[in-house]
PDB file of C-alpha atoms in Angstrom:
ATOM      1  CA  MET A   1     -74.039  -9.409 -54.107  1.00 58.00           C
ATOM      2  CA  ASN A   2     -73.239 -13.039 -54.703  1.00 86.00           C
ATOM      3  CA  LYS A   3     -71.587 -15.434 -52.102  1.00 88.00           C
ATOM      4  CA  ALA A   4     -68.067 -15.324 -53.838  1.00 86.00           C
ATOM      5  CA  SER A   5     -68.077 -11.513 -53.727  1.00 89.00           C
ATOM      6  CA  ALA A   6     -69.073 -11.511 -50.087  1.00 90.00           C
ATOM      7  CA  LEU A   7     -66.299 -13.978 -49.132  1.00 90.00           C
ATOM      8  CA  VAL A   8     -63.695 -11.916 -51.258  1.00 90.00           C
ATOM      9  CA  LEU A   9     -64.674  -8.821 -49.302  1.00 90.00           C
ATOM     10  CA  GLU A  10     -64.356 -10.794 -45.988  1.00 90.00           C
ATOM     11  CA  ALA A  11     -60.953 -11.942 -47.108  1.00 89.00           C
ATOM     12  CA  THR A  12     -59.650  -8.672 -47.909  1.00 90.00           C
ATOM     13  CA  ASN A  13     -61.345  -6.576 -45.091  1.00 90.00           C
ATOM     14  CA  PRO A  14     -58.618  -4.535 -43.511  1.00 90.00           C
ATOM     15  CA  ASN A  15     -60.588  -4.689 -40.157  1.00 92.00           C
ATOM     16  CA  ALA A  16     -60.763  -8.412 -39.928  1.00 90.00           C
ATOM     17  CA  SER A  17     -58.508 -10.672 -38.116  1.00 91.00           C
ATOM     18  CA  LEU A  18     -56.066 -12.926 -40.008  1.00 90.00           C
ATOM     19  CA  ALA A  19     -58.275 -15.849 -38.685  1.00 91.00           C
ATOM     20  CA  GLU A  20     -61.370 -14.366 -40.141  1.00 92.00           C
ATOM     21  CA  LYS A  21     -59.538 -13.695 -43.459  1.00 91.00           C
ATOM     22  CA  HIS A  22     -58.267 -17.398 -43.629  1.00 91.00           C
ATOM     23  CA  GLU A  23     -61.684 -18.599 -42.861  1.00 93.00           C
ATOM     24  CA  ALA A  24     -63.195 -16.721 -45.741  1.00 92.00           C
ATOM     25  CA  PHE A  25     -60.588 -17.766 -48.220  1.00 92.00           C
ATOM     26  CA  GLY A  26     -61.103 -21.328 -47.042  1.00 93.00           C
ATOM     27  CA  LYS A  27     -64.840 -21.109 -47.971  1.00 93.00           C
ATOM     28  CA  LEU A  28     -63.805 -19.612 -51.357  1.00 92.00           C
ATOM     29  CA  VAL A  29     -61.487 -22.661 -51.916  1.00 93.00           C
ATOM     30  CA  ARG A  30     -64.198 -25.170 -51.125  1.00 92.00           C
ATOM     31  CA  LEU A  31     -66.527 -23.134 -53.369  1.00 91.00           C
ATOM     32  CA  PHE A  32     -64.304 -23.157 -56.284  1.00 92.00           C
ATOM     33  CA  GLN A  33     -61.895 -26.094 -55.979  1.00 91.00           C
ATOM     34  CA  ASP A  34     -63.801 -28.296 -58.464  1.00 90.00           C
ATOM     35  CA  MET A  35     -63.794 -25.582 -60.997  1.00 91.00           C
ATOM     36  CA  ALA A  36     -60.070 -25.179 -60.420  1.00 92.00           C
ATOM     37  CA  PHE A  37     -59.562 -28.941 -60.761  1.00 91.00           C
ATOM     38  CA  ALA A  38     -61.676 -29.311 -63.873  1.00 90.00           C
ATOM     39  CA  CYS A  39     -60.045 -26.353 -65.460  1.00 89.00           C
ATOM     40  CA  ALA A  40     -56.499 -27.767 -64.659  1.00 90.00           C
ATOM     41  CA  TYR A  41     -57.444 -31.198 -66.000  1.00 89.00           C
ATOM     42  CA  SER A  42     -58.975 -29.931 -69.062  1.00 87.00           C
ATOM     43  CA  VAL A  43     -55.353 -28.405 -69.933  1.00 87.00           C
ATOM     44  CA  LEU A  44     -53.051 -30.885 -68.262  1.00 86.00           C
ATOM     45  CA  GLY A  45     -54.993 -34.180 -68.535  1.00 84.00           C
ATOM     46  CA  ASP A  46     -53.386 -35.663 -65.487  1.00 82.00           C
ATOM     47  CA  PHE A  47     -54.959 -35.899 -62.024  1.00 84.00           C
ATOM     48  CA  GLN A  48     -51.753 -35.411 -60.241  1.00 86.00           C
ATOM     49  CA  LEU A  49     -50.612 -32.422 -62.062  1.00 86.00           C
ATOM     50  CA  GLU A  50     -54.206 -31.025 -62.026  1.00 88.00           C
ATOM     51  CA  GLU A  51     -54.014 -31.169 -58.141  1.00 89.00           C
ATOM     52  CA  ASP A  52     -50.719 -29.495 -58.204  1.00 89.00           C
ATOM     53  CA  ALA A  53     -51.711 -26.641 -60.589  1.00 91.00           C
ATOM     54  CA  ALA A  54     -54.924 -26.103 -58.488  1.00 92.00           C
ATOM     55  CA  GLN A  55     -53.085 -26.116 -55.249  1.00 92.00           C
ATOM     56  CA  GLU A  56     -50.431 -23.639 -56.633  1.00 93.00           C
ATOM     57  CA  ALA A  57     -53.378 -21.434 -57.959  1.00 94.00           C
ATOM     58  CA  PHE A  58     -55.004 -21.146 -54.637  1.00 93.00           C
ATOM     59  CA  VAL A  59     -51.800 -20.222 -52.852  1.00 94.00           C
ATOM     60  CA  SER A  60     -51.067 -17.609 -55.575  1.00 93.00           C
ATOM     61  CA  ALA A  61     -54.634 -16.195 -55.179  1.00 94.00           C
ATOM     62  CA  TRP A  62     -54.326 -15.992 -51.460  1.00 92.00           C
ATOM     63  CA  GLN A  63     -51.172 -14.145 -51.812  1.00 93.00           C
ATOM     64  CA  ARG A  64     -52.616 -11.729 -54.459  1.00 92.00           C
ATOM     65  CA  ILE A  65     -56.165 -11.522 -53.115  1.00 92.00           C
ATOM     66  CA  ASP A  66     -55.668  -7.776 -52.270  1.00 89.00           C
ATOM     67  CA  GLN A  67     -54.829  -7.245 -56.018  1.00 90.00           C
ATOM     68  CA  LEU A  68     -58.457  -8.180 -57.015  1.00 89.00           C
ATOM     69  CA  ARG A  69     -60.200  -4.942 -57.741  1.00 89.00           C
ATOM     70  CA  GLN A  70     -63.688  -6.272 -58.483  1.00 91.00           C
ATOM     71  CA  PRO A  71     -64.825  -9.048 -55.905  1.00 90.00           C
ATOM     72  CA  GLU A  72     -67.325 -10.288 -58.449  1.00 91.00           C
ATOM     73  CA  ALA A  73     -64.633 -10.957 -60.858  1.00 91.00           C
ATOM     74  CA  PHE A  74     -63.080 -13.683 -58.602  1.00 92.00           C
ATOM     75  CA  PRO A  75     -64.193 -16.870 -60.626  1.00 91.00           C
ATOM     76  CA  GLY A  76     -62.608 -15.577 -63.769  1.00 91.00           C
ATOM     77  CA  TRP A  77     -59.556 -14.270 -61.874  1.00 93.00           C
ATOM     78  CA  LEU A  78     -59.015 -17.613 -60.329  1.00 93.00           C
ATOM     79  CA  ARG A  79     -59.443 -19.505 -63.706  1.00 93.00           C
ATOM     80  CA  ARG A  80     -56.689 -17.187 -65.183  1.00 93.00           C
ATOM     81  CA  ILE A  81     -54.329 -18.002 -62.121  1.00 94.00           C
ATOM     82  CA  VAL A  82     -55.169 -21.737 -62.665  1.00 93.00           C
ATOM     83  CA  LEU A  83     -54.300 -21.471 -66.448  1.00 92.00           C
ATOM     84  CA  THR A  84     -50.989 -19.743 -65.718  1.00 92.00           C
ATOM     85  CA  GLU A  85     -50.037 -22.555 -63.400  1.00 91.00           C
ATOM     86  CA  CYS A  86     -50.961 -25.110 -65.877  1.00 90.00           C
ATOM     87  CA  ASN A  87     -48.760 -23.187 -68.462  1.00 88.00           C
ATOM     88  CA  ARG A  88     -45.976 -23.112 -65.892  1.00 88.00           C
ATOM     89  CA  LEU A  89     -46.284 -26.909 -65.323  1.00 84.00           C
ATOM     90  CA  THR A  90     -46.295 -27.712 -68.938  1.00 82.00           C
ATOM     91  CA  ARG A  91     -43.160 -25.776 -69.684  1.00 81.00           C
ATOM     92  CA  ALA A  92     -41.354 -27.475 -66.877  1.00 68.00           C
ATOM     93  CA  LYS A  93     -39.472 -30.642 -67.555  1.00 51.00           C
ATOM     94  CA  GLN A  94     -41.894 -33.446 -67.411  1.00 56.00           C
ATOM     95  CA  LEU A  95     -40.711 -36.220 -65.339  1.00 53.00           C
ATOM     96  CA  ARG A  96     -41.715 -39.777 -65.755  1.00 57.00           C
ATOM     97  CA  LEU A  97     -43.975 -40.921 -62.933  1.00 60.00           C
ATOM     98  CA  THR A  98     -44.043 -44.503 -61.796  1.00 59.00           C
ATOM     99  CA  GLU A  99     -46.184 -46.371 -59.281  1.00 63.00           C
ATOM    100  CA  LEU A 100     -44.749 -47.104 -56.098  1.00 62.00           C
ATOM    101  CA  ASN A 101     -44.800 -51.018 -56.617  1.00 60.00           C
ATOM    102  CA  GLU A 102     -43.654 -50.756 -60.008  1.00 56.00           C
ATOM    103  CA  GLY A 103     -40.290 -52.556 -60.648  1.00 54.00           C
ATOM    104  CA  THR A 104     -39.974 -53.534 -56.940  1.00 55.00           C
ATOM    105  CA  GLY A 105     -40.841 -57.177 -57.509  1.00 55.00           C
ATOM    106  CA  VAL A 106     -43.676 -57.012 -55.126  1.00 53.00           C
ATOM    107  CA  GLN A 107     -46.816 -58.856 -56.276  1.00 55.00           C
ATOM    108  CA  SER A 108     -50.067 -56.883 -56.402  1.00 52.00           C
ATOM    109  CA  THR A 109     -52.704 -57.696 -53.952  1.00 53.00           C
ATOM    110  CA  VAL A 110     -55.446 -57.371 -56.384  1.00 50.00           C
ATOM    111  CA  GLU A 111     -57.394 -60.635 -56.503  1.00 56.00           C
ATOM    112  CA  ASN A 112     -58.637 -60.586 -60.042  1.00 67.00           C
ATOM    113  CA  GLN A 113     -55.929 -59.271 -62.314  1.00 71.00           C
ATOM    114  CA  GLN A 114     -57.999 -59.373 -65.421  1.00 71.00           C
ATOM    115  CA  THR A 115     -60.745 -57.190 -63.838  1.00 76.00           C
ATOM    116  CA  ALA A 116     -58.160 -54.687 -62.755  1.00 73.00           C
ATOM    117  CA  VAL A 117     -56.624 -54.453 -66.297  1.00 74.00           C
ATOM    118  CA  GLU A 118     -59.830 -54.061 -67.901  1.00 78.00           C
ATOM    119  CA  LYS A 119     -60.878 -51.304 -65.619  1.00 80.00           C
ATOM    120  CA  ASP A 120     -57.574 -49.635 -66.159  1.00 79.00           C
ATOM    121  CA  GLU A 121     -57.788 -49.916 -70.033  1.00 81.00           C
ATOM    122  CA  LEU A 122     -61.415 -48.604 -69.783  1.00 80.00           C
ATOM    123  CA  THR A 123     -60.274 -45.667 -67.814  1.00 79.00           C
ATOM    124  CA  HIS A 124     -57.513 -44.834 -70.100  1.00 81.00           C
ATOM    125  CA  ALA A 125     -59.948 -45.049 -73.081  1.00 80.00           C
ATOM    126  CA  ILE A 126     -62.340 -42.698 -71.310  1.00 81.00           C
ATOM    127  CA  PHE A 127     -59.692 -40.127 -70.549  1.00 80.00           C
ATOM    128  CA  ALA A 128     -58.292 -40.356 -73.888  1.00 81.00           C
ATOM    129  CA  ALA A 129     -61.653 -39.512 -75.432  1.00 82.00           C
ATOM    130  CA  ILE A 130     -61.968 -36.735 -73.039  1.00 83.00           C
ATOM    131  CA  GLU A 131     -58.629 -35.314 -74.021  1.00 83.00           C
ATOM    132  CA  GLN A 132     -59.908 -35.409 -77.675  1.00 84.00           C
ATOM    133  CA  LEU A 133     -62.645 -32.789 -76.825  1.00 84.00           C
ATOM    134  CA  PRO A 134     -62.090 -28.973 -77.247  1.00 86.00           C
ATOM    135  CA  GLU A 135     -60.616 -27.395 -74.087  1.00 81.00           C
ATOM    136  CA  LYS A 136     -64.080 -25.824 -73.124  1.00 80.00           C
ATOM    137  CA  ASP A 137     -65.981 -29.047 -73.567  1.00 83.00           C
ATOM    138  CA  ARG A 138     -63.439 -30.870 -71.694  1.00 84.00           C
ATOM    139  CA  MET A 139     -64.013 -28.701 -68.673  1.00 82.00           C
ATOM    140  CA  VAL A 140     -67.602 -29.133 -68.749  1.00 83.00           C
ATOM    141  CA  VAL A 141     -67.497 -32.895 -68.995  1.00 82.00           C
ATOM    142  CA  VAL A 142     -64.959 -33.077 -66.251  1.00 80.00           C
ATOM    143  CA  LEU A 143     -67.080 -30.881 -63.986  1.00 80.00           C
ATOM    144  CA  PHE A 144     -70.276 -32.686 -64.766  1.00 80.00           C
ATOM    145  CA  TYR A 145     -69.153 -36.394 -64.929  1.00 75.00           C
ATOM    146  CA  LEU A 146     -66.222 -36.427 -62.784  1.00 72.00           C
ATOM    147  CA  LYS A 147     -66.777 -33.670 -60.141  1.00 73.00           C
ATOM    148  CA  GLU A 148     -70.524 -34.239 -60.180  1.00 75.00           C
ATOM    149  CA  GLN A 149     -71.503 -30.692 -60.421  1.00 76.00           C
ATOM    150  CA  SER A 150     -74.914 -29.573 -61.524  1.00 80.00           C
ATOM    151  CA  GLN A 151     -75.398 -27.673 -64.748  1.00 81.00           C
ATOM    152  CA  LEU A 152     -76.220 -24.590 -62.741  1.00 79.00           C
ATOM    153  CA  GLU A 153     -72.842 -24.893 -60.780  1.00 77.00           C
ATOM    154  CA  ILE A 154     -70.982 -25.287 -64.026  1.00 75.00           C
ATOM    155  CA  SER A 155     -72.512 -22.309 -65.658  1.00 73.00           C
TER     156      SER A 155
END
């Protein structure tokens, strides 16, 4: 039995206390949070929306953990929940996000504006290139380069 399966069994154990179930599920979250974030980012392409989708997916998973019939299926089951949350977010009306200091007339505290602009342009170019990849490749790139997971963890 792998670690995830054991944690699922702990989180669904009817003889365990609520605190023990919470602790087991917390370990599951830590174990799979990078996968959930990468999966959400590969679909949404936005870090803020990615975090929202992953967080909602973990809440849904906690609420439905008793419905999981095979503990070893947890990674795929969670991924499906993440993708469902991503679909829900993409169907919702997209609001324009603005920076807090945008339009306030407050000057930036960045000392070298040119460096900040160049860094921002490079970041946008990298994310635009990542978004051009097929979804599965995007997920692997995000997990490996941004979330710094090993190839073994990604597989």
